[in-house]
């Protein structure tokens, strides 16, 4: 008996930033060419919702990365979650001791980090930025400007990440959780 398709969300790193311009119809076509159904995009920053019968996010990430490299001509780090996982991420309160006046953001990772790496990430926190890692997500509460950016975070994490604002994740969940 064939598996029933599940809905997934792929967060793509560095789409439509830094000279990597990709029209959303081209991105949807690339996902359809990989055999995915129900393909939709959410804003033009590399958020792709799709249905697949695969059960393992890591296998989907590798398949999408290979397919996008072939279709677009450059590597695209990919981070896959289900809408239910995104809902859990949105409900998590990684900073219970902090007033929520900042801009909450989530960075996606492909692998969990060690306690030592989590402590290094948390050591980057300051009056304008609070950071922590839980499971395969980086939680970043920004109060002011950027004291650091993606390259420093990725170096500290030891892996690629892509960051989205919590309101974006909540909109995707509201529209696609089922």
JSON list of C-alpha atoms in Angstrom, two decimals:
[
{"chain": "A", "resi": 1, "resn": "UNK", "atom": "CA", "xyz": [0.00, 0.00, 0.00]},
{"chain": "A", "resi": 2, "resn": "UNK", "atom": "CA", "xyz": [1.53, 3.35, -1.03]},
{"chain": "A", "resi": 3, "resn": "UNK", "atom": "CA", "xyz": [2.22, 5.97, 1.62]},
{"chain": "A", "resi": 4, "resn": "UNK", "atom": "CA", "xyz": [-0.11, 8.92, 1.89]},
{"chain": "A", "resi": 5, "resn": "UNK", "atom": "CA", "xyz": [1.48, 12.25, 1.03]},
{"chain": "A", "resi": 6, "resn": "UNK", "atom": "CA", "xyz": [2.36, 14.57, 3.90]},
{"chain": "A", "resi": 7, "resn": "UNK", "atom": "CA", "xyz": [2.75, 18.32, 3.74]},
{"chain": "A", "resi": 8, "resn": "UNK", "atom": "CA", "xyz": [6.24, 19.70, 4.27]},
{"chain": "A", "resi": 9, "resn": "UNK", "atom": "CA", "xyz": [7.80, 23.15, 4.24]},
{"chain": "A", "resi": 10, "resn": "UNK", "atom": "CA", "xyz": [11.27, 23.67, 2.78]},
{"chain": "A", "resi": 11, "resn": "UNK", "atom": "CA", "xyz": [13.18, 26.73, 3.90]},
{"chain": "A", "resi": 12, "resn": "UNK", "atom": "CA", "xyz": [15.87, 27.56, 1.37]},
{"chain": "A", "resi": 13, "resn": "UNK", "atom": "CA", "xyz": [19.00, 29.46, 2.30]},
{"chain": "A", "resi": 14, "resn": "UNK", "atom": "CA", "xyz": [20.00, 32.55, 0.30]},
{"chain": "A", "resi": 15, "resn": "UNK", "atom": "CA", "xyz": [17.18, 32.63, -2.24]},
{"chain": "A", "resi": 16, "resn": "UNK", "atom": "CA", "xyz": [16.61, 36.14, -3.61]},
{"chain": "A", "resi": 17, "resn": "UNK", "atom": "CA", "xyz": [19.46, 37.64, -1.63]},
{"chain": "A", "resi": 18, "resn": "UNK", "atom": "CA", "xyz": [23.03, 38.34, -2.64]},
{"chain": "A", "resi": 19, "resn": "UNK", "atom": "CA", "xyz": [22.41, 38.19, -6.39]},
{"chain": "A", "resi": 20, "resn": "UNK", "atom": "CA", "xyz": [20.71, 34.78, -6.33]},
{"chain": "A", "resi": 21, "resn": "UNK", "atom": "CA", "xyz": [17.44, 35.79, -7.96]},
{"chain": "A", "resi": 22, "resn": "UNK", "atom": "CA", "xyz": [14.89, 33.05, -8.57]},
{"chain": "A", "resi": 23, "resn": "UNK", "atom": "CA", "xyz": [11.33, 33.68, -9.67]},
{"chain": "A", "resi": 24, "resn": "UNK", "atom": "CA", "xyz": [8.81, 31.78, -7.58]},
{"chain": "A", "resi": 25, "resn": "UNK", "atom": "CA", "xyz": [7.24, 30.09, -10.61]},
{"chain": "A", "resi": 26, "resn": "UNK", "atom": "CA", "xyz": [10.69, 28.70, -11.50]},
{"chain": "A", "resi": 27, "resn": "UNK", "atom": "CA", "xyz": [11.14, 27.48, -7.94]},
{"chain": "A", "resi": 28, "resn": "UNK", "atom": "CA", "xyz": [7.72, 25.78, -7.95]},
{"chain": "A", "resi": 29, "resn": "UNK", "atom": "CA", "xyz": [8.57, 24.16, -11.29]},
{"chain": "A", "resi": 30, "resn": "UNK", "atom": "CA", "xyz": [11.85, 22.82, -9.90]},
{"chain": "A", "resi": 31, "resn": "UNK", "atom": "CA", "xyz": [9.98, 21.20, -6.98]},
{"chain": "A", "resi": 32, "resn": "UNK", "atom": "CA", "xyz": [7.37, 19.73, -9.33]},
{"chain": "A", "resi": 33, "resn": "UNK", "atom": "CA", "xyz": [10.19, 18.33, -11.51]},
{"chain": "A", "resi": 34, "resn": "UNK", "atom": "CA", "xyz": [11.44, 16.53, -8.38]},
{"chain": "A", "resi": 35, "resn": "UNK", "atom": "CA", "xyz": [8.08, 14.74, -8.18]},
{"chain": "A", "resi": 36, "resn": "UNK", "atom": "CA", "xyz": [6.46, 16.78, -5.41]},
{"chain": "A", "resi": 37, "resn": "UNK", "atom": "CA", "xyz": [2.76, 17.67, -5.50]},
{"chain": "A", "resi": 38, "resn": "UNK", "atom": "CA", "xyz": [0.75, 20.61, -4.17]},
{"chain": "A", "resi": 39, "resn": "UNK", "atom": "CA", "xyz": [3.74, 22.94, -4.54]},
{"chain": "A", "resi": 40, "resn": "UNK", "atom": "CA", "xyz": [3.23, 26.51, -3.32]},
{"chain": "A", "resi": 41, "resn": "UNK", "atom": "CA", "xyz": [5.54, 29.31, -2.25]},
{"chain": "A", "resi": 42, "resn": "UNK", "atom": "CA", "xyz": [5.15, 31.79, 0.57]},
{"chain": "A", "resi": 43, "resn": "UNK", "atom": "CA", "xyz": [6.69, 35.20, -0.12]},
{"chain": "A", "resi": 44, "resn": "UNK", "atom": "CA", "xyz": [9.71, 35.39, -2.40]},
{"chain": "A", "resi": 45, "resn": "UNK", "atom": "CA", "xyz": [12.36, 34.33, 0.09]},
{"chain": "A", "resi": 46, "resn": "UNK", "atom": "CA", "xyz": [12.64, 30.59, -0.35]},
{"chain": "A", "resi": 47, "resn": "UNK", "atom": "CA", "xyz": [9.70, 29.15, 1.57]},
{"chain": "A", "resi": 48, "resn": "UNK", "atom": "CA", "xyz": [8.22, 26.23, -0.38]},
{"chain": "A", "resi": 49, "resn": "UNK", "atom": "CA", "xyz": [5.25, 24.16, 0.75]},
{"chain": "A", "resi": 50, "resn": "UNK", "atom": "CA", "xyz": [4.86, 20.76, -0.91]},
{"chain": "A", "resi": 51, "resn": "UNK", "atom": "CA", "xyz": [3.44, 17.27, -0.49]},
{"chain": "A", "resi": 52, "resn": "UNK", "atom": "CA", "xyz": [5.63, 14.16, -0.52]},
{"chain": "A", "resi": 53, "resn": "UNK", "atom": "CA", "xyz": [5.32, 10.52, 0.49]},
{"chain": "A", "resi": 54, "resn": "UNK", "atom": "CA", "xyz": [8.80, 10.46, 2.05]},
{"chain": "A", "resi": 55, "resn": "UNK", "atom": "CA", "xyz": [8.93, 10.16, 5.83]},
{"chain": "A", "resi": 56, "resn": "UNK", "atom": "CA", "xyz": [12.46, 11.39, 6.54]},
{"chain": "A", "resi": 57, "resn": "UNK", "atom": "CA", "xyz": [13.25, 15.11, 6.41]},
{"chain": "A", "resi": 58, "resn": "UNK", "atom": "CA", "xyz": [16.98, 14.53, 5.86]},
{"chain": "A", "resi": 59, "resn": "UNK", "atom": "CA", "xyz": [16.33, 12.50, 2.71]},
{"chain": "A", "resi": 60, "resn": "UNK", "atom": "CA", "xyz": [14.03, 15.25, 1.41]},
{"chain": "A", "resi": 61, "resn": "UNK", "atom": "CA", "xyz": [16.66, 17.90, 2.18]},
{"chain": "A", "resi": 62, "resn": "UNK", "atom": "CA", "xyz": [19.32, 16.02, 0.20]},
{"chain": "A", "resi": 63, "resn": "UNK", "atom": "CA", "xyz": [16.95, 15.36, -2.73]},
{"chain": "A", "resi": 64, "resn": "UNK", "atom": "CA", "xyz": [15.91, 19.02, -2.92]},
{"chain": "A", "resi": 65, "resn": "UNK", "atom": "CA", "xyz": [19.51, 20.26, -2.63]},
{"chain": "A", "resi": 66, "resn": "UNK", "atom": "CA", "xyz": [20.63, 17.99, -5.50]},
{"chain": "A", "resi": 67, "resn": "UNK", "atom": "CA", "xyz": [17.64, 18.98, -7.65]},
{"chain": "A", "resi": 68, "resn": "UNK", "atom": "CA", "xyz": [18.02, 22.71, -7.04]},
{"chain": "A", "resi": 69, "resn": "UNK", "atom": "CA", "xyz": [21.73, 22.64, -7.80]},
{"chain": "A", "resi": 70, "resn": "UNK", "atom": "CA", "xyz": [20.93, 21.04, -11.14]},
{"chain": "A", "resi": 71, "resn": "UNK", "atom": "CA", "xyz": [17.95, 23.31, -11.88]},
{"chain": "A", "resi": 72, "resn": "UNK", "atom": "CA", "xyz": [19.39, 26.62, -10.66]},
{"chain": "A", "resi": 73, "resn": "UNK", "atom": "CA", "xyz": [23.12, 26.13, -11.10]},
{"chain": "A", "resi": 74, "resn": "UNK", "atom": "CA", "xyz": [24.11, 26.83, -7.50]},
{"chain": "A", "resi": 75, "resn": "UNK", "atom": "CA", "xyz": [23.95, 25.10, -4.13]},
{"chain": "A", "resi": 76, "resn": "UNK", "atom": "CA", "xyz": [20.95, 25.81, -1.93]},
{"chain": "A", "resi": 77, "resn": "UNK", "atom": "CA", "xyz": [21.05, 24.60, 1.67]},
{"chain": "A", "resi": 78, "resn": "UNK", "atom": "CA", "xyz": [17.58, 23.24, 2.46]},
{"chain": "A", "resi": 79, "resn": "UNK", "atom": "CA", "xyz": [15.79, 22.77, 5.77]},
{"chain": "A", "resi": 80, "resn": "UNK", "atom": "CA", "xyz": [12.56, 20.73, 5.85]},
{"chain": "A", "resi": 81, "resn": "UNK", "atom": "CA", "xyz": [9.90, 20.77, 8.56]},
{"chain": "A", "resi": 82, "resn": "UNK", "atom": "CA", "xyz": [6.24, 19.73, 8.78]},
{"chain": "A", "resi": 83, "resn": "UNK", "atom": "CA", "xyz": [3.55, 22.28, 9.65]},
{"chain": "A", "resi": 84, "resn": "UNK", "atom": "CA", "xyz": [3.10, 20.45, 12.98]},
{"chain": "A", "resi": 85, "resn": "UNK", "atom": "CA", "xyz": [6.81, 20.92, 13.74]},
{"chain": "A", "resi": 86, "resn": "UNK", "atom": "CA", "xyz": [6.51, 24.60, 12.85]},
{"chain": "A", "resi": 87, "resn": "UNK", "atom": "CA", "xyz": [3.54, 24.94, 15.21]},
{"chain": "A", "resi": 88, "resn": "UNK", "atom": "CA", "xyz": [5.64, 23.38, 18.01]},
{"chain": "A", "resi": 89, "resn": "UNK", "atom": "CA", "xyz": [8.51, 25.75, 17.20]},
{"chain": "A", "resi": 90, "resn": "UNK", "atom": "CA", "xyz": [6.14, 28.74, 17.32]},
{"chain": "A", "resi": 91, "resn": "UNK", "atom": "CA", "xyz": [4.73, 27.67, 20.68]},
{"chain": "A", "resi": 92, "resn": "UNK", "atom": "CA", "xyz": [8.16, 27.18, 22.25]},
{"chain": "A", "resi": 93, "resn": "UNK", "atom": "CA", "xyz": [9.21, 29.96, 24.62]},
{"chain": "A", "resi": 94, "resn": "UNK", "atom": "CA", "xyz": [13.00, 29.74, 24.72]},
{"chain": "A", "resi": 95, "resn": "UNK", "atom": "CA", "xyz": [13.34, 33.02, 26.65]},
{"chain": "A", "resi": 96, "resn": "UNK", "atom": "CA", "xyz": [10.75, 32.86, 29.45]},
{"chain": "A", "resi": 97, "resn": "UNK", "atom": "CA", "xyz": [12.66, 35.46, 31.50]},
{"chain": "A", "resi": 98, "resn": "UNK", "atom": "CA", "xyz": [12.62, 38.12, 28.75]},
{"chain": "A", "resi": 99, "resn": "UNK", "atom": "CA", "xyz": [9.85, 40.53, 27.83]},
{"chain": "A", "resi": 100, "resn": "UNK", "atom": "CA", "xyz": [8.76, 39.81, 24.28]},
{"chain": "A", "resi": 101, "resn": "UNK", "atom": "CA", "xyz": [9.32, 43.30, 22.93]},
{"chain": "A", "resi": 102, "resn": "UNK", "atom": "CA", "xyz": [11.92, 42.12, 20.44]},
{"chain": "A", "resi": 103, "resn": "UNK", "atom": "CA", "xyz": [11.67, 40.55, 17.02]},
{"chain": "A", "resi": 104, "resn": "UNK", "atom": "CA", "xyz": [11.58, 36.75, 17.39]},
{"chain": "A", "resi": 105, "resn": "UNK", "atom": "CA", "xyz": [13.34, 34.81, 14.67]},
{"chain": "A", "resi": 106, "resn": "UNK", "atom": "CA", "xyz": [14.05, 31.14, 14.07]},
{"chain": "A", "resi": 107, "resn": "UNK", "atom": "CA", "xyz": [17.07, 29.69, 12.32]},
{"chain": "A", "resi": 108, "resn": "UNK", "atom": "CA", "xyz": [16.75, 26.20, 10.89]},
{"chain": "A", "resi": 109, "resn": "UNK", "atom": "CA", "xyz": [19.51, 23.59, 11.14]},
{"chain": "A", "resi": 110, "resn": "UNK", "atom": "CA", "xyz": [19.90, 20.17, 9.56]},
{"chain": "A", "resi": 111, "resn": "UNK", "atom": "CA", "xyz": [21.56, 18.59, 12.60]},
{"chain": "A", "resi": 112, "resn": "UNK", "atom": "CA", "xyz": [21.20, 18.98, 16.33]},
{"chain": "A", "resi": 113, "resn": "UNK", "atom": "CA", "xyz": [24.14, 20.67, 18.02]},
{"chain": "A", "resi": 114, "resn": "UNK", "atom": "CA", "xyz": [26.22, 19.62, 21.01]},
{"chain": "A", "resi": 115, "resn": "UNK", "atom": "CA", "xyz": [25.89, 21.25, 24.41]},
{"chain": "A", "resi": 116, "resn": "UNK", "atom": "CA", "xyz": [29.26, 22.96, 23.81]},
{"chain": "A", "resi": 117, "resn": "UNK", "atom": "CA", "xyz": [28.04, 24.51, 20.55]},
{"chain": "A", "resi": 118, "resn": "UNK", "atom": "CA", "xyz": [24.77, 25.61, 22.20]},
{"chain": "A", "resi": 119, "resn": "UNK", "atom": "CA", "xyz": [26.79, 27.32, 24.94]},
{"chain": "A", "resi": 120, "resn": "UNK", "atom": "CA", "xyz": [28.95, 29.12, 22.33]},
{"chain": "A", "resi": 121, "resn": "UNK", "atom": "CA", "xyz": [25.81, 30.35, 20.56]},
{"chain": "A", "resi": 122, "resn": "UNK", "atom": "CA", "xyz": [24.30, 31.54, 23.84]},
{"chain": "A", "resi": 123, "resn": "UNK", "atom": "CA", "xyz": [27.55, 33.36, 24.65]},
{"chain": "A", "resi": 124, "resn": "UNK", "atom": "CA", "xyz": [26.88, 35.60, 21.63]},
{"chain": "A", "resi": 125, "resn": "UNK", "atom": "CA", "xyz": [23.84, 37.02, 23.46]},
{"chain": "A", "resi": 126, "resn": "UNK", "atom": "CA", "xyz": [23.98, 40.67, 24.51]},
{"chain": "A", "resi": 127, "resn": "UNK", "atom": "CA", "xyz": [21.59, 43.49, 25.37]},
{"chain": "A", "resi": 128, "resn": "UNK", "atom": "CA", "xyz": [20.34, 43.63, 21.75]},
{"chain": "A", "resi": 129, "resn": "UNK", "atom": "CA", "xyz": [20.26, 39.92, 20.92]},
{"chain": "A", "resi": 130, "resn": "UNK", "atom": "CA", "xyz": [19.28, 36.78, 22.83]},
{"chain": "A", "resi": 131, "resn": "UNK", "atom": "CA", "xyz": [20.20, 33.44, 21.28]},
{"chain": "A", "resi": 132, "resn": "UNK", "atom": "CA", "xyz": [19.76, 29.78, 22.10]},
{"chain": "A", "resi": 133, "resn": "UNK", "atom": "CA", "xyz": [19.50, 26.49, 20.25]},
{"chain": "A", "resi": 134, "resn": "UNK", "atom": "CA", "xyz": [16.88, 23.82, 20.89]},
{"chain": "A", "resi": 135, "resn": "UNK", "atom": "CA", "xyz": [16.74, 20.63, 18.84]},
{"chain": "A", "resi": 136, "resn": "UNK", "atom": "CA", "xyz": [17.40, 21.71, 15.25]},
{"chain": "A", "resi": 137, "resn": "UNK", "atom": "CA", "xyz": [16.37, 25.34, 15.66]},
{"chain": "A", "resi": 138, "resn": "UNK", "atom": "CA", "xyz": [18.22, 28.51, 16.56]},
{"chain": "A", "resi": 139, "resn": "UNK", "atom": "CA", "xyz": [16.04, 30.96, 18.48]},
{"chain": "A", "resi": 140, "resn": "UNK", "atom": "CA", "xyz": [17.03, 34.62, 18.13]},
{"chain": "A", "resi": 141, "resn": "UNK", "atom": "CA", "xyz": [15.23, 37.43, 19.90]},
{"chain": "A", "resi": 142, "resn": "UNK", "atom": "CA", "xyz": [16.44, 40.74, 18.46]},
{"chain": "A", "resi": 143, "resn": "UNK", "atom": "CA", "xyz": [15.88, 43.99, 20.33]},
{"chain": "A", "resi": 144, "resn": "UNK", "atom": "CA", "xyz": [18.06, 46.33, 18.31]},
{"chain": "A", "resi": 145, "resn": "UNK", "atom": "CA", "xyz": [20.27, 46.22, 15.29]},
{"chain": "A", "resi": 146, "resn": "UNK", "atom": "CA", "xyz": [22.39, 43.37, 14.09]},
{"chain": "A", "resi": 147, "resn": "UNK", "atom": "CA", "xyz": [25.65, 43.05, 16.01]},
{"chain": "A", "resi": 148, "resn": "UNK", "atom": "CA", "xyz": [26.46, 39.98, 13.96]},
{"chain": "A", "resi": 149, "resn": "UNK", "atom": "CA", "xyz": [24.98, 38.08, 11.08]},
{"chain": "A", "resi": 150, "resn": "UNK", "atom": "CA", "xyz": [24.69, 34.74, 9.36]},
{"chain": "A", "resi": 151, "resn": "UNK", "atom": "CA", "xyz": [28.42, 34.08, 8.77]},
{"chain": "A", "resi": 152, "resn": "UNK", "atom": "CA", "xyz": [29.27, 34.37, 12.48]},
{"chain": "A", "resi": 153, "resn": "UNK", "atom": "CA", "xyz": [26.24, 32.28, 13.46]},
{"chain": "A", "resi": 154, "resn": "UNK", "atom": "CA", "xyz": [27.10, 29.58, 10.93]},
{"chain": "A", "resi": 155, "resn": "UNK", "atom": "CA", "xyz": [30.74, 29.52, 12.05]},
{"chain": "A", "resi": 156, "resn": "UNK", "atom": "CA", "xyz": [29.64, 29.19, 15.68]},
{"chain": "A", "resi": 157, "resn": "UNK", "atom": "CA", "xyz": [27.04, 26.53, 14.85]},
{"chain": "A", "resi": 158, "resn": "UNK", "atom": "CA", "xyz": [29.42, 24.61, 12.59]},
{"chain": "A", "resi": 159, "resn": "UNK", "atom": "CA", "xyz": [26.71, 24.29, 9.93]},
{"chain": "A", "resi": 160, "resn": "UNK", "atom": "CA", "xyz": [24.51, 26.29, 7.59]},
{"chain": "A", "resi": 161, "resn": "UNK", "atom": "CA", "xyz": [21.31, 27.93, 8.76]},
{"chain": "A", "resi": 162, "resn": "UNK", "atom": "CA", "xyz": [18.55, 30.05, 7.29]},
{"chain": "A", "resi": 163, "resn": "UNK", "atom": "CA", "xyz": [16.56, 32.46, 9.41]},
{"chain": "A", "resi": 164, "resn": "UNK", "atom": "CA", "xyz": [12.90, 33.43, 9.28]},
{"chain": "A", "resi": 165, "resn": "UNK", "atom": "CA", "xyz": [10.80, 35.76, 11.37]},
{"chain": "A", "resi": 166, "resn": "UNK", "atom": "CA", "xyz": [8.33, 34.04, 13.69]},
{"chain": "A", "resi": 167, "resn": "UNK", "atom": "CA", "xyz": [5.35, 35.84, 12.07]},
{"chain": "A", "resi": 168, "resn": "UNK", "atom": "CA", "xyz": [6.26, 34.22, 8.71]},
{"chain": "A", "resi": 169, "resn": "UNK", "atom": "CA", "xyz": [6.26, 30.77, 10.32]},
{"chain": "A", "resi": 170, "resn": "UNK", "atom": "CA", "xyz": [2.94, 31.44, 12.01]},
{"chain": "A", "resi": 171, "resn": "UNK", "atom": "CA", "xyz": [1.35, 32.45, 8.69]},
{"chain": "A", "resi": 172, "resn": "UNK", "atom": "CA", "xyz": [2.61, 29.28, 7.01]},
{"chain": "A", "resi": 173, "resn": "UNK", "atom": "CA", "xyz": [1.24, 27.13, 9.85]},
{"chain": "A", "resi": 174, "resn": "UNK", "atom": "CA", "xyz": [-2.14, 28.89, 9.79]},
{"chain": "A", "resi": 175, "resn": "UNK", "atom": "CA", "xyz": [-2.49, 28.28, 6.07]},
{"chain": "A", "resi": 176, "resn": "UNK", "atom": "CA", "xyz": [-1.06, 24.77, 5.76]},
{"chain": "A", "resi": 177, "resn": "UNK", "atom": "CA", "xyz": [-1.56, 22.87, 9.00]},
{"chain": "A", "resi": 178, "resn": "UNK", "atom": "CA", "xyz": [-4.12, 20.18, 8.55]}
]
